[in-house]
CSV table of C-alpha atoms in Angstrom, one decimal:
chain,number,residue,atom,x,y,z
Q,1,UNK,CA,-9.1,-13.7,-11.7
Q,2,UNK,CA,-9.1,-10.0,-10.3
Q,3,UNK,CA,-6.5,-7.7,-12.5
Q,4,UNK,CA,-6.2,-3.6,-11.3
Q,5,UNK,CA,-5.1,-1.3,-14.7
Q,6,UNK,CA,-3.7,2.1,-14.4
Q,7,UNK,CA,-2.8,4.6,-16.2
Q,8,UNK,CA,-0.8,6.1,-17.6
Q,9,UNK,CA,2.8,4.8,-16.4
Q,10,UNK,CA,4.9,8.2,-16.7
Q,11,UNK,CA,3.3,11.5,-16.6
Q,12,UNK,CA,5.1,14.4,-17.2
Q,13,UNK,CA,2.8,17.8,-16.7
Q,14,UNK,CA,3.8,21.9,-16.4
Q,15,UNK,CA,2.0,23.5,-13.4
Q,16,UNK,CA,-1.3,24.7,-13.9
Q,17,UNK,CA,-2.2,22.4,-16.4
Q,18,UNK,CA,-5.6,19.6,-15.5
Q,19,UNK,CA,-4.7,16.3,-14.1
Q,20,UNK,CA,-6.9,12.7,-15.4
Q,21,UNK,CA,-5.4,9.0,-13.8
Q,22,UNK,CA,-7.8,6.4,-14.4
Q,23,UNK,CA,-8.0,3.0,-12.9
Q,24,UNK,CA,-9.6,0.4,-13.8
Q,25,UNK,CA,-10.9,-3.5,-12.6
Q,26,UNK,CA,-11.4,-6.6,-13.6
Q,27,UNK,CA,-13.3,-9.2,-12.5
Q,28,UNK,CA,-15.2,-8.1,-9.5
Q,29,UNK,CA,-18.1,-6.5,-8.2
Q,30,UNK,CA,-18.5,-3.7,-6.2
Q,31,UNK,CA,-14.9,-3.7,-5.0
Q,32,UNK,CA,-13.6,-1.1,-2.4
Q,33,UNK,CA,-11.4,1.6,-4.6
Q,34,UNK,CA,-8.6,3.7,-2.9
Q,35,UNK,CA,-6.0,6.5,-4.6
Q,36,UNK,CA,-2.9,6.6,-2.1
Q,37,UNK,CA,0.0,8.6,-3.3
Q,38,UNK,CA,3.3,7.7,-2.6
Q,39,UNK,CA,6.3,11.2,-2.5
Q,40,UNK,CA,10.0,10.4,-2.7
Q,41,UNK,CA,11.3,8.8,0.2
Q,42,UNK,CA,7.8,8.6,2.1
Q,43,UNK,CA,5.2,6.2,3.1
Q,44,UNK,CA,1.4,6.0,1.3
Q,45,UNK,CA,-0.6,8.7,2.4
Q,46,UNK,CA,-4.1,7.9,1.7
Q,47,UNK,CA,-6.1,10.3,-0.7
Q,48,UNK,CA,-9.3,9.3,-1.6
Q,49,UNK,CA,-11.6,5.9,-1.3
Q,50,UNK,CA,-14.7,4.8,-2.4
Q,51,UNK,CA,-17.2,2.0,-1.4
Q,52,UNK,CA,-19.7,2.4,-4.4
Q,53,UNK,CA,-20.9,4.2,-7.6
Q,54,UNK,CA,-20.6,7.6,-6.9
Q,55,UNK,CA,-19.3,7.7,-3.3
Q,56,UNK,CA,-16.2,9.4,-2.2
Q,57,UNK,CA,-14.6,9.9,1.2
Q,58,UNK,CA,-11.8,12.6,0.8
Q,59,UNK,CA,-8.9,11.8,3.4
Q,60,UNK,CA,-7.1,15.1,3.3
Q,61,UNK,CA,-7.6,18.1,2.1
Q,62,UNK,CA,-6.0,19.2,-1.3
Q,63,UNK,CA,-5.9,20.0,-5.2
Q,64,UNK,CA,-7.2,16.6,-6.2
Q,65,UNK,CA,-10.3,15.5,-6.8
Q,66,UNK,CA,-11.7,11.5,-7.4
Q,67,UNK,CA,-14.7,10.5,-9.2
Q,68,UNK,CA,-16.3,6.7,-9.6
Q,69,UNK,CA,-18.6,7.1,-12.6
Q,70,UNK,CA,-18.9,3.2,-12.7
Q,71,UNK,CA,-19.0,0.4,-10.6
Q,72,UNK,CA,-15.0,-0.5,-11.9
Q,73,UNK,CA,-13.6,2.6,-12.6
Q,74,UNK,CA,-12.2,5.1,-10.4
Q,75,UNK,CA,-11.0,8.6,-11.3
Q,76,UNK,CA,-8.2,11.2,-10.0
Q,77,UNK,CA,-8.4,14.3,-11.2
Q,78,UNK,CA,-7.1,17.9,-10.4
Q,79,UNK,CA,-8.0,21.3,-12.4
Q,80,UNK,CA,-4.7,22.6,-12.1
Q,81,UNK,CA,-1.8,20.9,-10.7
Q,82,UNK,CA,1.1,22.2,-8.3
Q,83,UNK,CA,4.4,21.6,-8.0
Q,84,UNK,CA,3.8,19.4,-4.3
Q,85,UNK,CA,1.6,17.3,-6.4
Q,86,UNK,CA,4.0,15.4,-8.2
Q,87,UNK,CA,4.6,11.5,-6.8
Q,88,UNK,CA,3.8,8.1,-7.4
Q,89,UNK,CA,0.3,7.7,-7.3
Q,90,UNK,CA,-1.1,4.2,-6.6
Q,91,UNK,CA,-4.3,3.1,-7.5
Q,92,UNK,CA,-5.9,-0.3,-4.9
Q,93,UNK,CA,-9.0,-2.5,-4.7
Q,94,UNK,CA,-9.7,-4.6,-1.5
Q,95,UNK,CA,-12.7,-6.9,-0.6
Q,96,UNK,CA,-13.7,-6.4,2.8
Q,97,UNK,CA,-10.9,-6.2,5.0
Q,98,UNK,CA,-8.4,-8.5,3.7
Q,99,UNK,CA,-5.5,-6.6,2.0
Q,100,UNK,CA,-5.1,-4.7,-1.2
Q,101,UNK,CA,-4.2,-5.4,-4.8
Q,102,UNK,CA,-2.4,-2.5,-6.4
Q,103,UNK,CA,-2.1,-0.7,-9.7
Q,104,UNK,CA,1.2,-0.6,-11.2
Q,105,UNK,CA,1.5,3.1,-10.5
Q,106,UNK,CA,2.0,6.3,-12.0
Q,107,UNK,CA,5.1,8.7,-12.0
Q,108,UNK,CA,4.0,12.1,-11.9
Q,109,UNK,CA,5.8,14.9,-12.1
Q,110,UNK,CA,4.8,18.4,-12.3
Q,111,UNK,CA,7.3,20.9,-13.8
Y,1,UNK,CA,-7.6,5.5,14.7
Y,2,UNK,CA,-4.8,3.3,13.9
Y,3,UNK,CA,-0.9,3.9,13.3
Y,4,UNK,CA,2.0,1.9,12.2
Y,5,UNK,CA,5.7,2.6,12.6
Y,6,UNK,CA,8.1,0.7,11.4
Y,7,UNK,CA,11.1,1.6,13.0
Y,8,UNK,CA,14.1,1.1,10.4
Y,9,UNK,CA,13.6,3.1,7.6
Y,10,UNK,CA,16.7,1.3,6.0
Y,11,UNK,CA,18.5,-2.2,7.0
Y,12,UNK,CA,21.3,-3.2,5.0
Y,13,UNK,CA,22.5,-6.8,5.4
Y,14,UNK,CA,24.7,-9.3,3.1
Y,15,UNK,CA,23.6,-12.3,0.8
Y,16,UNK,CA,22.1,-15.0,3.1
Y,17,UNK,CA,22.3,-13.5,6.3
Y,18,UNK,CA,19.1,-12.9,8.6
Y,19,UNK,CA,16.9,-10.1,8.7
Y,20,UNK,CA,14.4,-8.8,10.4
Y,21,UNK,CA,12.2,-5.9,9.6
Y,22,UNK,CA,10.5,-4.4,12.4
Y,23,UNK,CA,6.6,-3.7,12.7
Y,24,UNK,CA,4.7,-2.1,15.7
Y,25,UNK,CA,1.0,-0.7,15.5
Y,26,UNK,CA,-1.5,1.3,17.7
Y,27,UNK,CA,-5.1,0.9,17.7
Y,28,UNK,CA,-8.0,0.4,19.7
Y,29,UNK,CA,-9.8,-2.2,18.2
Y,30,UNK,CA,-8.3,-5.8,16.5
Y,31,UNK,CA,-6.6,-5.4,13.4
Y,32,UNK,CA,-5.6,-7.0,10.5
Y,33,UNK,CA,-1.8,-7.3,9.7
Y,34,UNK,CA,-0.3,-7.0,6.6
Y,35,UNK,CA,3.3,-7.1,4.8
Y,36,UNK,CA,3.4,-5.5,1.0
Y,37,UNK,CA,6.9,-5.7,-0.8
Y,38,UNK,CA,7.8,-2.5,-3.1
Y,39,UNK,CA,10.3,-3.1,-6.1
Y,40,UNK,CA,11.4,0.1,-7.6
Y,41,UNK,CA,8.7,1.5,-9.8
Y,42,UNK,CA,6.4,-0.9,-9.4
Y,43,UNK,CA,3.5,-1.1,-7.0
Y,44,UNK,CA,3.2,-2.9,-4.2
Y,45,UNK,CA,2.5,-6.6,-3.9
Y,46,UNK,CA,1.2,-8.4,-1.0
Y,47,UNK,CA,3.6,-10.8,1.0
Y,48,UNK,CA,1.8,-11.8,3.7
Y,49,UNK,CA,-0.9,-11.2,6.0
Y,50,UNK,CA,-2.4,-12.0,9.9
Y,51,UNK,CA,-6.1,-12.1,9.8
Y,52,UNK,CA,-7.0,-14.9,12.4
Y,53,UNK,CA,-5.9,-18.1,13.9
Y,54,UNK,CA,-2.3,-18.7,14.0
Y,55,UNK,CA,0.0,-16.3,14.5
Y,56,UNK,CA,2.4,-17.4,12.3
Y,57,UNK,CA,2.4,-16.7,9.2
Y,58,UNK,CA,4.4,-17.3,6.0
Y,59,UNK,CA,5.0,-16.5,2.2
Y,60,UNK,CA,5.9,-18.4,-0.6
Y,61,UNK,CA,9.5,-17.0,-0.7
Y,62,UNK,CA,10.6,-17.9,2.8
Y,63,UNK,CA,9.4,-14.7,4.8
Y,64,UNK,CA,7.1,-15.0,7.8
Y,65,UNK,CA,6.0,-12.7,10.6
Y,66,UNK,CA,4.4,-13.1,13.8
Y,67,UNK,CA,1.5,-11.4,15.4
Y,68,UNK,CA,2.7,-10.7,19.1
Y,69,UNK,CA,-0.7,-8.8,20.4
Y,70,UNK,CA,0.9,-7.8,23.9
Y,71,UNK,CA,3.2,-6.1,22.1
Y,72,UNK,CA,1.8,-5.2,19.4
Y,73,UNK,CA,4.2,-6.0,17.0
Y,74,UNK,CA,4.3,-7.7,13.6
Y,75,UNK,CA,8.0,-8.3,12.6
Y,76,UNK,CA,9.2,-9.6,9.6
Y,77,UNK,CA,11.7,-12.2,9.3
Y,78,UNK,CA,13.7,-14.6,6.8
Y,79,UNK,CA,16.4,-16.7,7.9
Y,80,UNK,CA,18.3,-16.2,4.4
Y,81,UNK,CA,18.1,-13.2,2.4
Y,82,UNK,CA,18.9,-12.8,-1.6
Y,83,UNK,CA,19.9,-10.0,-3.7
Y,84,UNK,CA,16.3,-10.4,-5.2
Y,85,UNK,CA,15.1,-9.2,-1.9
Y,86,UNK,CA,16.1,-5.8,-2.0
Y,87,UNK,CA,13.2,-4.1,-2.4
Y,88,UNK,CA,10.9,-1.3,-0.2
Y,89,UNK,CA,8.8,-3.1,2.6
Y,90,UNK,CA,5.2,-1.6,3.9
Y,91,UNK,CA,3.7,-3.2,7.4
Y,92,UNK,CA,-0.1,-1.9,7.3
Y,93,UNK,CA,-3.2,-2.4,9.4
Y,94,UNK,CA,-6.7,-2.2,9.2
Y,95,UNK,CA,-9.3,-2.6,11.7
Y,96,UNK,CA,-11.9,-5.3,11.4
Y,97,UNK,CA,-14.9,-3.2,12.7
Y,98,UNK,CA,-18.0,-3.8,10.5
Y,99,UNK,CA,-17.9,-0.2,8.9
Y,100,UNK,CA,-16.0,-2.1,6.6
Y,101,UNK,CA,-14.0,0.4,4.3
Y,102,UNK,CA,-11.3,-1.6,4.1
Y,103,UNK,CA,-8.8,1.5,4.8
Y,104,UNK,CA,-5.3,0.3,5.6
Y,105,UNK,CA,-3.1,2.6,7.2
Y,106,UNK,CA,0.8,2.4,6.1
Y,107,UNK,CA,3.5,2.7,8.4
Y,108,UNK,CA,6.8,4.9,6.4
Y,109,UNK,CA,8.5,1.5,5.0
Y,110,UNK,CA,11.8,-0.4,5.5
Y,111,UNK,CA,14.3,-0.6,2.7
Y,112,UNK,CA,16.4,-3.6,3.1
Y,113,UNK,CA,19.2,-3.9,0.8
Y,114,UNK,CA,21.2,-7.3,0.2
Y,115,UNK,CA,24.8,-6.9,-0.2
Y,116,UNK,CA,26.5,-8.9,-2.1
């Protein structure tokens, strides 16, 4: 079966300071990858996908960064963090078009 | 481009009573449906979706929404609710052309919360 990891859970960082979430999945293939970030009290804002090794649509400009190095593992990364960055980031696969499966998350907030 | 709105951001209701969550979307092609349940620090799950055929559709813990395409709606109902249910609810869409990204665009989420 297809299992998503992510983390870390909790991420507590001072401003300035570089940012590394990695995700991670398990049995599948070439799977779709998507970072979405979640703030308090808001919906998912999308913030990066990826349909293959090395490919990387940005949805909206910002501090972040994404990488896929390998065919399972996808990367979000800043080289210094702001305050507005801190939020629940979310970490998705999805074959085709039929729905997401979702990282457990993780909490990050920037101090 | 697609959008979703879901147009309660909170619906409180008491143990066993009905509830419905409501779902509207905007696109220009045909879309996929979904419902994704949010429990507090957790991410979110997937409780049902509308991908073809009947436009019905149900989950394992007694939810089910309909795809109405006139209106373009996707509400979300259950006749009984639990205390379990409270949680954060996501409609999303995505479109079925063949550039096939997979993309699902989130509408702002519906917290329903079961009183006791």
């Amino acid at each position: 079966s297809q299992t998503i990891h992510q983390w870390p859970a909790t991420l507590v960082q001072p401003v300035g300071s570089p940012l590394s979430l990695e995700c991670t999945v398990e049995g599948t293939s070439n799977p779709n990858l998507y970072w979405y970030r979640q703030a308090a009290g808001r919906g998912l804002q999308l913030l990066f996908y990826s349909v293959g090794i090395g490919q990387i649509s940005s949805e909206v400009p910002q501090n972040l960064s994404a990488s896929r190095p390998q065919d399972r593992q996808f990367i979000l990364s800043s080289k210094k963090l702001l305050l507005s960055d801190s939020g629940f980031y979310l970490c998705a696969w999805a074959e085709a078009n039929y729905g997401y499966t979702f990282g457990s998350g993780t909490r990050l907030t920037v101090v | 481009a697609q959008s979703v709105t879901q147009l309660d951001s909170q619906v409180p209701v008491f143990e066993e009573a009905p509830v419905e969550l409501r779902c509207n979307y905007s696109s220009s092609v045909s879309v996929y449906l979904f419902w994704y349940v949010q429990y507090p620090n957790q991410g979110l799950q997937l409780l049902l979706k509308y991908l073809s055929g009947s436009t019905l559709v149900e989950s394992i813990n007694g939810f089910e929404a309909e795809f109405n395409k006139s209106q373009t709606s996707f509400h979300l109902r259950k006749p009984s609710v639990h205390i379990s249910d409270t949680a954060e609810y996501f409609c999303a869409v995505s479109d079925r052309s063949s550039s096939n990204t997979g993309k699902l665009i989130f509408g702002q989420g519906t917290t329903l919360q079961v009183k006791p």
